[in-house]
């Protein structure tokens, strides 16, 4: 079914965005904690 397939793609895409955003926040906090400046 195309509907369920599209929904699965959207959900997967949103999860990927959330993972990237959380990872970015974690890395930025980690850099701040360790005092690493870019």
PDB file of C-alpha atoms in Angstrom:
ATOM      1  CA  UNK A   1       0.000   0.000   0.000  1.00  0.00           C
ATOM      2  CA  UNK A   2       1.440   3.368  -1.032  1.00  0.00           C
ATOM      3  CA  UNK A   3      -0.096   5.214   1.939  1.00  0.00           C
ATOM      4  CA  UNK A   4       1.560   3.076   4.586  1.00  0.00           C
ATOM      5  CA  UNK A   5       4.810   3.076   2.638  1.00  0.00           C
ATOM      6  CA  UNK A   6       4.854   6.869   2.438  1.00  0.00           C
ATOM      7  CA  UNK A   7       4.058   7.122   6.145  1.00  0.00           C
ATOM      8  CA  UNK A   8       6.940   4.771   6.940  1.00  0.00           C
ATOM      9  CA  UNK A   9       9.323   6.904   4.871  1.00  0.00           C
ATOM     10  CA  UNK A  10       8.158  10.094   6.615  1.00  0.00           C
ATOM     11  CA  UNK A  11       8.504   8.545  10.074  1.00  0.00           C
ATOM     12  CA  UNK A  12      11.970   7.206   9.239  1.00  0.00           C
ATOM     13  CA  UNK A  13      13.000  10.627   7.905  1.00  0.00           C
ATOM     14  CA  UNK A  14      11.763  12.376  11.060  1.00  0.00           C
ATOM     15  CA  UNK A  15      13.608   9.875  13.261  1.00  0.00           C
ATOM     16  CA  UNK A  16      16.823  10.487  11.317  1.00  0.00           C
ATOM     17  CA  UNK A  17      16.424  14.258  11.749  1.00  0.00           C
ATOM     18  CA  UNK A  18      15.801  13.804  15.482  1.00  0.00           C
ATOM     19  CA  UNK A  19      18.876  11.573  15.853  1.00  0.00           C
ATOM     20  CA  UNK A  20      21.075  14.069  13.999  1.00  0.00           C
ATOM     21  CA  UNK A  21      19.713  16.986  16.060  1.00  0.00           C
ATOM     22  CA  UNK A  22      20.230  15.147  19.373  1.00  0.00           C
ATOM     23  CA  UNK A  23      23.721  14.052  18.317  1.00  0.00           C
ATOM     24  CA  UNK A  24      24.579  17.642  17.365  1.00  0.00           C
ATOM     25  CA  UNK A  25      23.381  18.962  20.727  1.00  0.00           C
ATOM     26  CA  UNK A  26      25.305  16.226  22.552  1.00  0.00           C
ATOM     27  CA  UNK A  27      28.517  16.985  20.651  1.00  0.00           C
ATOM     28  CA  UNK A  28      28.181  20.733  21.230  1.00  0.00           C
ATOM     29  CA  UNK A  29      27.595  20.171  24.956  1.00  0.00           C
ATOM     30  CA  UNK A  30      30.523  17.758  25.060  1.00  0.00           C
ATOM     31  CA  UNK A  31      32.804  20.296  23.360  1.00  0.00           C
ATOM     32  CA  UNK A  32      31.664  23.005  25.778  1.00  0.00           C
ATOM     33  CA  UNK A  33      32.282  20.719  28.755  1.00  0.00           C
ATOM     34  CA  UNK A  34      35.769  19.792  27.552  1.00  0.00           C
ATOM     35  CA  UNK A  35      36.561  23.397  26.609  1.00  0.00           C
ATOM     36  CA  UNK A  36      37.292  22.615  22.972  1.00  0.00           C
ATOM     37  CA  UNK A  37      36.927  25.680  20.761  1.00  0.00           C
ATOM     38  CA  UNK A  38      36.589  25.477  16.978  1.00  0.00           C
TER      39      UNK A  38
END
